[in-house]
Amino acid sequence: DVKVTQSSRYLVKRTGEKVFLECVQDMDHENMFWYRQDPGLGLRLIYFSYDVKMKEKGDIPEGYSVSREKKERFSLILESASTNQTSMYLCASRSQGASHEQYFGPGTRLTVT
Amino acid sequence: GQNIDQPTEMTATEGAIVQINCTYQTSGFNGLFWYQQHAGEAPTFLSYNVLDVLEEKGRFSSFLSRSKGYSYLLLKELQMKDSASYLCATNMNTGFQKLVFGTGTRLLVSP
């Protein structure tokens, strides 16, 4: 079974803190993604990566950065957390091929106070 | 979601049939996925369509019309556990393997 894990289910941080969200997949997938999900807005893509050290901006990259030093791990970084970054963050991975499904991690509920 | 439209919310009764529609932009289209997401959980894969056929998987079926930019998810013999959000997502021919998600349809199944 494909497994995508995220470092925390719940996280509370203060405004201005640097926040790291970690994601690991165990199926040797080339592609990894970070989304945030907010009520009424659906899943919005923040960044994705199609290979080690490669990254592409998604629809809402502002305020975020990412790191992919190893194939199985994709990190999302909030350089200086703000209250409008309070959200559910979902990591996903997918192999190459248009018909291949995307697998999601359990999500991290981040609250910035 | 970007150029993907689906109803925000639907209600149905246990045992009934419900159809959730999704329309999308056809330019660059390269396949459509349906995902189910229970409250507080991650989305899970339901189906994939790339041709104009009806794909059936138990109580769930998905249909695609490429020429019309339209898909639907059909849920039969509804059960309470089917109460969830249903996300439509398209695979676009951009060279990158990324999906574009709709905002989801929240389905509430009542007794």
Short mmCIF file of C-alpha atoms in Angstrom, two decimals, chain A residues 9 31 33 35 37 48 50 56 94 96-102 104-105, chain B residues 2 30 33 35 37 40 42-43 45 48 87 91 96-99 101 103:
data_model
loop_
_atom_site.label_atom_id
_atom_site.label_comp_id
_atom_site.label_asym_id
_atom_site.label_seq_id
_atom_site.Cartn_x
_atom_site.Cartn_y
_atom_site.Cartn_z
CA ARG A 9 -1.72 16.06 12.61
CA ASN A 31 5.95 13.95 -8.05
CA PHE A 33 2.63 18.27 -3.87
CA TYR A 35 -1.93 21.92 -0.86
CA GLN A 37 -7.59 23.37 2.04
CA PHE A 48 4.99 20.88 -6.28
CA TYR A 50 8.72 16.59 -10.02
CA GLU A 56 7.49 24.59 -9.26
CA ARG A 94 1.98 10.68 -7.58
CA GLN A 96 4.52 9.64 -13.65
CA GLY A 97 1.63 8.90 -16.01
CA ALA A 98 -1.62 10.76 -16.60
CA SER A 99 -3.79 7.89 -15.40
CA HIS A 100 -2.04 7.49 -12.09
CA GLU A 101 -3.91 8.59 -9.04
CA GLN A 102 -2.59 10.98 -6.47
CA PHE A 104 -2.72 12.09 0.00
CA GLY A 105 -1.26 12.23 3.46
CA GLN B 2 -9.72 26.67 -11.53
CA ASN B 30 -6.09 14.74 -20.22
CA PHE B 33 -10.51 11.94 -11.34
CA TYR B 35 -12.08 11.69 -4.98
CA GLN B 37 -13.18 13.15 1.34
CA GLY B 40 -11.28 15.86 8.75
CA ALA B 42 -7.59 13.14 3.40
CA PRO B 43 -9.16 12.66 -0.04
CA PHE B 45 -9.34 7.99 -4.95
CA TYR B 48 -10.50 7.86 -13.27
CA LEU B 87 -13.96 16.27 -5.46
CA ASN B 91 -5.36 16.21 -15.35
CA PHE B 96 3.67 18.46 -15.28
CA GLN B 97 1.75 15.75 -13.50
CA LYS B 98 -0.49 18.00 -11.48
CA LEU B 99 -4.22 17.92 -10.97
CA PHE B 101 -9.33 20.32 -8.23
CA THR B 103 -14.06 23.01 -4.72
#
